[in-house]
XYZ file of N, CA, C and O in Angstrom:
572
model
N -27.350 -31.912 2.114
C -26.415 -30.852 1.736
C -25.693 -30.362 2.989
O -26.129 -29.984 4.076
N -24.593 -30.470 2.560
C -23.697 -29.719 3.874
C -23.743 -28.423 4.481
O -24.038 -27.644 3.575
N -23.584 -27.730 5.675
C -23.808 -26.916 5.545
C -22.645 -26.207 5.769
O -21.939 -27.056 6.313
N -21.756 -24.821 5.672
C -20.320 -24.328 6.566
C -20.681 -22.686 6.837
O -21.151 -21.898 6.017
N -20.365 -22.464 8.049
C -20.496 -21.205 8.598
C -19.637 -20.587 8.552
O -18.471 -20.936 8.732
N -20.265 -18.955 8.161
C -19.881 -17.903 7.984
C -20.031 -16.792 9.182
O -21.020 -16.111 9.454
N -18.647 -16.821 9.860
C -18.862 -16.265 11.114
C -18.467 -14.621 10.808
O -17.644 -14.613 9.893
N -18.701 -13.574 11.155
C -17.877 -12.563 11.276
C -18.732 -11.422 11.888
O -19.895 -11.533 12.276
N -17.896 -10.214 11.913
C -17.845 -9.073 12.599
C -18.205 -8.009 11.760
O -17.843 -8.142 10.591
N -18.950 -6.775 12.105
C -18.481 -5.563 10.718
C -18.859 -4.132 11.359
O -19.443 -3.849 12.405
N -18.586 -3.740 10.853
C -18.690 -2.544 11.996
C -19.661 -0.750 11.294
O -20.201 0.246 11.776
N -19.310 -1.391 9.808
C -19.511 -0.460 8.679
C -20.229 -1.049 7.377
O -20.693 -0.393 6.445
N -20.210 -2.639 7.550
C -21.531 -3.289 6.549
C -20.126 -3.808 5.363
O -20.201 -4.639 4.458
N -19.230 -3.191 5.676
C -18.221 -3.910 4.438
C -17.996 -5.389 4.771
O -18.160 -6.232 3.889
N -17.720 -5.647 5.694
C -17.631 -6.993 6.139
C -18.435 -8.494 6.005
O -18.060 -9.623 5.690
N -19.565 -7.983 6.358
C -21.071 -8.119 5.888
C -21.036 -8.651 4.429
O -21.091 -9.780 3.941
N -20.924 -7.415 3.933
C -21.116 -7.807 2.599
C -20.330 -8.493 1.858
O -20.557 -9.072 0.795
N -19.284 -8.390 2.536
C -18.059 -10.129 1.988
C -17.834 -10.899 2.623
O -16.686 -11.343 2.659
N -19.103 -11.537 3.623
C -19.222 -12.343 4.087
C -20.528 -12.989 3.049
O -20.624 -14.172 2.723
N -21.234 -12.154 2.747
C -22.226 -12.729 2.225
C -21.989 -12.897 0.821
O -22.864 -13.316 0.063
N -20.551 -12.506 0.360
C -20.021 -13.177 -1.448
C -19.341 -14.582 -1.062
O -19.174 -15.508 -1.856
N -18.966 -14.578 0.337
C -18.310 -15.791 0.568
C -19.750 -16.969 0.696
O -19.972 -17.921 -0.052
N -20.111 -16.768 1.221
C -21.525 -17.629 1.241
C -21.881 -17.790 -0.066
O -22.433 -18.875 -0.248
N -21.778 -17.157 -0.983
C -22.524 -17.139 -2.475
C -21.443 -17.860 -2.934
O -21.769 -18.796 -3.665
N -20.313 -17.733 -2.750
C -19.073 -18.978 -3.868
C -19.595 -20.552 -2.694
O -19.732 -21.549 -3.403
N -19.810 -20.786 -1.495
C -19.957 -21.979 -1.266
C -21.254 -22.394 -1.320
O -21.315 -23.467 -0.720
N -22.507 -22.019 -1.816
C -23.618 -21.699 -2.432
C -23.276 -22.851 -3.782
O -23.495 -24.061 -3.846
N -22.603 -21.824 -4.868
C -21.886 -22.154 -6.086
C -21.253 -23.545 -5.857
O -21.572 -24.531 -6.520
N -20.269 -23.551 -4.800
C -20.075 -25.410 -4.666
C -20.882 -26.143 -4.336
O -20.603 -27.339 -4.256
N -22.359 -25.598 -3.985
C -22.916 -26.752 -3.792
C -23.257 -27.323 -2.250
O -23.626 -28.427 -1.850
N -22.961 -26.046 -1.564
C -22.925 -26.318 -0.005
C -24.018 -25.230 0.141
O -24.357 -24.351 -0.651
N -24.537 -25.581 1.556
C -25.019 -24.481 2.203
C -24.652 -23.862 3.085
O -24.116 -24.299 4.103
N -24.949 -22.472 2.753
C -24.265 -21.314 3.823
C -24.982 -20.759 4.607
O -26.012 -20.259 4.154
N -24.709 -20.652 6.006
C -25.123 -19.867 7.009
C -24.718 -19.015 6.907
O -23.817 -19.378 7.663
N -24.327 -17.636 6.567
C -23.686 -16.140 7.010
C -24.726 -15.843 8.009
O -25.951 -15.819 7.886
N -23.603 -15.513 9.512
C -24.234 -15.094 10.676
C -23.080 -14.195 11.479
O -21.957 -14.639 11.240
N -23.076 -13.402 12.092
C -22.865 -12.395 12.845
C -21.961 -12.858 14.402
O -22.650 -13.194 15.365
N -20.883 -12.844 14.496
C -20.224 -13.391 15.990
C -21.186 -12.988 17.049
O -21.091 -13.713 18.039
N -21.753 -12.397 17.110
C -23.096 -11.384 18.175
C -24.064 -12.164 18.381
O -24.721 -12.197 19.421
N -24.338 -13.295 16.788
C -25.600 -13.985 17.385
C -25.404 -15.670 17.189
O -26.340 -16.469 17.163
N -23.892 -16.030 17.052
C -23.325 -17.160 17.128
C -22.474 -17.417 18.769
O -22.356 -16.648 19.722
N -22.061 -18.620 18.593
C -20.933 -18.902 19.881
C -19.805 -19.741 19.507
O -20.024 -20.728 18.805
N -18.152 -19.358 20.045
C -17.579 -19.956 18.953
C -17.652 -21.629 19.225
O -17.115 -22.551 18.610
N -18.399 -21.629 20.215
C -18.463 -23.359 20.588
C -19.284 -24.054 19.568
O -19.084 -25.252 19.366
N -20.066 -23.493 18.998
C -20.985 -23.705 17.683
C -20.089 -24.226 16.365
O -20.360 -25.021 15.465
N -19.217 -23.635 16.579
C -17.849 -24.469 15.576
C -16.907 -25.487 15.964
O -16.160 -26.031 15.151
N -16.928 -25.721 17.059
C -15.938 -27.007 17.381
C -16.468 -28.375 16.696
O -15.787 -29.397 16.780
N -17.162 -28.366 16.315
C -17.649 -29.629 15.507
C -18.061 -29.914 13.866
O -18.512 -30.857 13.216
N -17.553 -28.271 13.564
C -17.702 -27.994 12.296
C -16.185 -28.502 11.634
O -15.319 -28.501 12.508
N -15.718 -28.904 10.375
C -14.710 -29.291 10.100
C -14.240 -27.766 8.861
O -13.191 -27.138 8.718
N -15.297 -27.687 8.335
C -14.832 -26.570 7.822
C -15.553 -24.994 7.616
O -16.569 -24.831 6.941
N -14.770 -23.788 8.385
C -15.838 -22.646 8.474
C -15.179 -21.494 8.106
O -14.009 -21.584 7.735
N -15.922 -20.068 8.159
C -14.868 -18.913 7.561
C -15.050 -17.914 8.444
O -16.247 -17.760 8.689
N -14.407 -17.246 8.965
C -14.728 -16.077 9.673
C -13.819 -14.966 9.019
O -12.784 -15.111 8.370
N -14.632 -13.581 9.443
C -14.391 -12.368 8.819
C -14.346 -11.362 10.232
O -15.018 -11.365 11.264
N -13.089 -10.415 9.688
C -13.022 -8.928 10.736
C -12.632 -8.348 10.062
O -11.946 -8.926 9.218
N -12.796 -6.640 9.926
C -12.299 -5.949 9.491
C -10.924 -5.529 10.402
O -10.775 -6.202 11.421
N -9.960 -4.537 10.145
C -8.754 -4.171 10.605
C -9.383 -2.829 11.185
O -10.098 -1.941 10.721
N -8.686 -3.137 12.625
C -9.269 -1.689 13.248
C -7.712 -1.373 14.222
O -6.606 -1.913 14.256
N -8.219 -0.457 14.783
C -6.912 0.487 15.433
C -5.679 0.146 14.704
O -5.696 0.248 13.477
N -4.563 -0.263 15.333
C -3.119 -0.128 14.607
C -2.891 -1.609 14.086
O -1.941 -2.343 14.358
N -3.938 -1.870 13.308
C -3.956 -3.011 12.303
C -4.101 -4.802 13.564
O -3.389 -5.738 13.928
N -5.274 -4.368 13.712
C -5.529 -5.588 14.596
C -7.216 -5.996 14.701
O -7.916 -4.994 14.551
N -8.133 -7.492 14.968
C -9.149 -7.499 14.924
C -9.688 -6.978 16.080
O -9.111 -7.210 17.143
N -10.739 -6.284 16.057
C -11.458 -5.867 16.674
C -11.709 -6.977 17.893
O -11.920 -8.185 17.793
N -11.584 -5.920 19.387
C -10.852 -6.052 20.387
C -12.318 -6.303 21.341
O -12.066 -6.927 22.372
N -13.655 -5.963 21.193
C -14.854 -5.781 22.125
C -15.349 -7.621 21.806
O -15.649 -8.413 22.700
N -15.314 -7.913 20.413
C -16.197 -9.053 20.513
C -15.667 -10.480 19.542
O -15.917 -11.684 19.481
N -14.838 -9.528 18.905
C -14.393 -10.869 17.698
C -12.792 -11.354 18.330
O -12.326 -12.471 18.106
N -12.103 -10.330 19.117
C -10.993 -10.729 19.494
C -11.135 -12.017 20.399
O -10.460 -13.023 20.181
N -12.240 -11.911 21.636
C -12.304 -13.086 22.344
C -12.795 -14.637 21.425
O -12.642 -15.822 21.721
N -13.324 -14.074 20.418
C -14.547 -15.383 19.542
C -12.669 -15.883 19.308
O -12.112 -16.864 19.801
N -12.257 -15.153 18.689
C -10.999 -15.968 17.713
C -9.807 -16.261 18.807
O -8.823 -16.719 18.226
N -9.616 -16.128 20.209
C -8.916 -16.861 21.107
C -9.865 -18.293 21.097
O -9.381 -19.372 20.754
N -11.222 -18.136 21.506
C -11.884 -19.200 22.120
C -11.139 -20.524 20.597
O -10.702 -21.671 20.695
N -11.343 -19.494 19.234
C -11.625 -20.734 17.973
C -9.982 -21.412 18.070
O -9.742 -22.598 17.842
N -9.290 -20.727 18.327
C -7.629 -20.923 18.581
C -7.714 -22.241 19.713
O -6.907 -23.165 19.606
N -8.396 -22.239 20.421
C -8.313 -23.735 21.599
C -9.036 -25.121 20.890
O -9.145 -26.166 21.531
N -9.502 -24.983 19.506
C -10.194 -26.201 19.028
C -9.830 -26.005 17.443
O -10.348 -26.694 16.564
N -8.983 -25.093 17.225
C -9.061 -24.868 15.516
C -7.651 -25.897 14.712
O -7.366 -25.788 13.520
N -6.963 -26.809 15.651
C -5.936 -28.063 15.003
C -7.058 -28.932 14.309
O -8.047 -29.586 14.641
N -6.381 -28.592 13.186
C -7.285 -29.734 11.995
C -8.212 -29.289 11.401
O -8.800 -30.030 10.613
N -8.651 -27.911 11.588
C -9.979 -27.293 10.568
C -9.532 -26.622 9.748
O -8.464 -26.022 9.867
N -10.256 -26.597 8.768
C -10.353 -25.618 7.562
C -10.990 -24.364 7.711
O -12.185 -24.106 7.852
N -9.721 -23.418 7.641
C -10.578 -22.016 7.966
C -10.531 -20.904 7.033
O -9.435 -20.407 6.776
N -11.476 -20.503 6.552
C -11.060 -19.510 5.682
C -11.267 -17.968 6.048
O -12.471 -17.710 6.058
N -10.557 -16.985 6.318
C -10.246 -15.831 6.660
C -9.819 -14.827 5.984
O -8.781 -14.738 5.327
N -10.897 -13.825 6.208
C -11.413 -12.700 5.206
C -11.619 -11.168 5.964
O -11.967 -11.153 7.145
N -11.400 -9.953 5.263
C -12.027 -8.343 5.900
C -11.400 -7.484 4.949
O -10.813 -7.479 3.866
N -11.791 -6.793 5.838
C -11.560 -5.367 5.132
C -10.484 -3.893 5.648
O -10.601 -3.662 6.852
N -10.025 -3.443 5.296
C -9.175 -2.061 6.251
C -9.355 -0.896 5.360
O -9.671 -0.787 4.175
N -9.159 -0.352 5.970
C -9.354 1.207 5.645
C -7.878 2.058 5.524
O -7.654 3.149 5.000
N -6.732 0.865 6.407
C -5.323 1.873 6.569
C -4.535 0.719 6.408
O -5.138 -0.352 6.460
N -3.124 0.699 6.195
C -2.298 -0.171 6.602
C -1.894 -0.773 5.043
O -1.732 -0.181 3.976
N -1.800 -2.358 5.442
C -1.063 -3.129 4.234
C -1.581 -4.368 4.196
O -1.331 -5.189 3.314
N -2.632 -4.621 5.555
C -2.739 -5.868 5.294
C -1.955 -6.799 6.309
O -2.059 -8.005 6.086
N -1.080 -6.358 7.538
C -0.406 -7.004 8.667
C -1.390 -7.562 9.364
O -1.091 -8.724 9.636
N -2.647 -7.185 9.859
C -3.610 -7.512 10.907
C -3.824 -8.876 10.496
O -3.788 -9.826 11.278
N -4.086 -8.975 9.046
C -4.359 -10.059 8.077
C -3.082 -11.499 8.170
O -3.281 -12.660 8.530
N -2.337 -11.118 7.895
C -1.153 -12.006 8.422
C -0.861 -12.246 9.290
O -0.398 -13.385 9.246
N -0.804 -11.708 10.547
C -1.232 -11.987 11.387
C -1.718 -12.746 11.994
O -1.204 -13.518 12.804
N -3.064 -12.605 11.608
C -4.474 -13.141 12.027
C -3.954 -15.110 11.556
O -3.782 -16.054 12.327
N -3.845 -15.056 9.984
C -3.185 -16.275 9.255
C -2.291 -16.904 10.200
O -2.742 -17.876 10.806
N -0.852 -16.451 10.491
C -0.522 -17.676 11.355
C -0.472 -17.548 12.460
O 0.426 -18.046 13.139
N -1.364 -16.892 12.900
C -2.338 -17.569 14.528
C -2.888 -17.996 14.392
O -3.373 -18.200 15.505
N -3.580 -18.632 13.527
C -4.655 -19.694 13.107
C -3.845 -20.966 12.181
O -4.350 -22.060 11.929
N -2.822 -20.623 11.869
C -1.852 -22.231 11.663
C -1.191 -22.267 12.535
O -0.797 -23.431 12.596
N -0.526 -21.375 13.786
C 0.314 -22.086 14.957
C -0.978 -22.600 15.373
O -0.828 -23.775 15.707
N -2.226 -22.208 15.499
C -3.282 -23.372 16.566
C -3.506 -24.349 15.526
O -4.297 -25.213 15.903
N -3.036 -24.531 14.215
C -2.782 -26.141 13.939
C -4.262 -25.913 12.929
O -5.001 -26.871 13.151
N -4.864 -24.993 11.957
C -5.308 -24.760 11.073
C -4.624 -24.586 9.679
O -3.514 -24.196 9.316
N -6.025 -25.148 8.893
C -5.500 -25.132 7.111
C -6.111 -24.291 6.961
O -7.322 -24.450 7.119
N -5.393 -22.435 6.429
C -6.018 -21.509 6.230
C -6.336 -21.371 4.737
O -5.389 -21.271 3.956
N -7.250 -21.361 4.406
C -7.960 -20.522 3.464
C -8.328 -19.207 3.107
O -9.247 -18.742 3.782
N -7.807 -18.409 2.134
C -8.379 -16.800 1.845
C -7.174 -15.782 2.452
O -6.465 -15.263 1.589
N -6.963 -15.546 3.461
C -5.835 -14.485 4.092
C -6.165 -13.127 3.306
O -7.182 -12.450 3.157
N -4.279 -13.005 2.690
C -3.958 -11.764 1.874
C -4.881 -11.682 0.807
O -5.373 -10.595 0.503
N -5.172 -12.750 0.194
C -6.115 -12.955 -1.063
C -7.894 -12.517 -0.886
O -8.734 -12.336 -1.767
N -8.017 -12.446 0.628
C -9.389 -12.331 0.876
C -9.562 -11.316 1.124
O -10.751 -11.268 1.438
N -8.835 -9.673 1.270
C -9.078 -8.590 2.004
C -9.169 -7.802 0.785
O -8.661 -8.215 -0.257
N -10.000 -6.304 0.876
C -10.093 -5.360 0.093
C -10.185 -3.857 1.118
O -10.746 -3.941 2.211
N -9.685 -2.735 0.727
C -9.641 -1.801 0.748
C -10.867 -0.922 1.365
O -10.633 0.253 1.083
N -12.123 -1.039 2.120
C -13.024 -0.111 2.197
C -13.886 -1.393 1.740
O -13.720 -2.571 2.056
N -15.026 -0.711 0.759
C -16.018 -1.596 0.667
C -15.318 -2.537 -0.599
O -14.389 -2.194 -1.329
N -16.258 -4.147 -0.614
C -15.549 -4.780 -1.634
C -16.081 -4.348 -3.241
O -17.221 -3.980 -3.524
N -15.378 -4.442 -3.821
C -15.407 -4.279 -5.371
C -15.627 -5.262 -6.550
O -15.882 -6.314 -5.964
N -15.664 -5.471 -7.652
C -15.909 -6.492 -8.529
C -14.421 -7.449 -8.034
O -14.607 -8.633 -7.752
N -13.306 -7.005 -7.968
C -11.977 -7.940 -7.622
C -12.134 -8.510 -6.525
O -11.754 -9.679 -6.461
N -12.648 -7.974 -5.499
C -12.979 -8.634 -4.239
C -13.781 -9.493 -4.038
O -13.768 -10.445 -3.258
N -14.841 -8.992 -5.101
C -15.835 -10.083 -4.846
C -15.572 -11.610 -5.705
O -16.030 -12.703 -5.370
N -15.047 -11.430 -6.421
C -14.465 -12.839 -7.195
C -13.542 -13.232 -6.335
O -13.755 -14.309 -5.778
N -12.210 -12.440 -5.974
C -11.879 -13.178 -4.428
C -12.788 -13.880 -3.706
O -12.617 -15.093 -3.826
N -13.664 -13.579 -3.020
C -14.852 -13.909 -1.944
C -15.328 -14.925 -2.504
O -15.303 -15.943 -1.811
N -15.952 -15.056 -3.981
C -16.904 -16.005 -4.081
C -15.876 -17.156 -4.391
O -16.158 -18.323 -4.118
N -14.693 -16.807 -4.959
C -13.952 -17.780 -4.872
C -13.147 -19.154 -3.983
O -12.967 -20.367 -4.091
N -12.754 -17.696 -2.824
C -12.679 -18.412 -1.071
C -13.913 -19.301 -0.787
O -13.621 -20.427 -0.385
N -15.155 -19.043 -0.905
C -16.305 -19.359 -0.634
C -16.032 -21.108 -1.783
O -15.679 -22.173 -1.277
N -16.184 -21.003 -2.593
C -16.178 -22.034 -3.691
C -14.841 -23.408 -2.818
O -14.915 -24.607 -2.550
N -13.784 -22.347 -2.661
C -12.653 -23.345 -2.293
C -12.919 -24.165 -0.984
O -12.524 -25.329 -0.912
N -13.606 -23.547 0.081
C -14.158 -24.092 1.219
C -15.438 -25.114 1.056
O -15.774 -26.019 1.820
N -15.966 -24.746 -0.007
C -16.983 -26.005 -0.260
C -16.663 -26.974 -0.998
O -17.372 -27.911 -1.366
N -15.285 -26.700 -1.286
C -15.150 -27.975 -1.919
C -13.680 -28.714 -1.078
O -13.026 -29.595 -1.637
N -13.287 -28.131 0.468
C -12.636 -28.731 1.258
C -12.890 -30.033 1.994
O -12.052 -30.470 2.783
């Protein structure tokens, strides 16, 4: 069984917890999921992965968090041409820019994104979010 990692950040447990619906839709395909924490991963741990998901929530003026996930997602930007990535969080303010954003900086480094606008919710996730999530999750296991 294959396995695809679930990288992300959270600061407030929302993140977390739609990281771990995303794990449950690639579960559902039939894959196995790691959900693990950027804190106790390295993003070099993914250069050999073909397909993985990482999660941040939106912090200050709609951007990922700047102490630990900002450097993980430069490092994934120097090896991420040709992977499947699926990208997911949460905000508390805004519209959702950090999120787009985030999306094509991860197709100018030459990624097939998965999840984006479709993967984010409001605060904590909800029944809509979470069918988002398990869904993203489902679509990556079957990339």
């Amino acid at each position: 069984m294959s396995q695809i990692i679930v990288a992300y950040w959270s600061g407030t447990g929302n993140t977390q917890a739609m990281a771990e619906m995303v794990g449950k839709g690639i579960t559902a395909a039939g894959k196995e999921a790691k959900v693990v924490s950027v804190e106790e991963i390295s993003a070099d741990s993914l250069k050999e992965e073909a397909v993985f998901a990482l999660g941040c929530p939106s912090m200050g003026a709609e951007q990922l968090e700047e102490s630990v996930m900002e450097d993980f997602v430069t490092e994934v930007e120097g090896f991420a041409s040709g992977k499947k990535i699926g990208l997911f969080g949460s905000y508390g303010w805004g519209d959702g820019q950090w999120m787009r954003d985030w999306v094509e900086r991860m197709e100018s480094a030459g990624a097939v994104v998965y999840g984006g606008e479709e993967a984010i919710c409001q605060e904590a996730p909800d029944d809509d979010a979470e069918s988002a999530l398990e869904g993203l999750g489902k679509e990556l296991g079957q990339a």
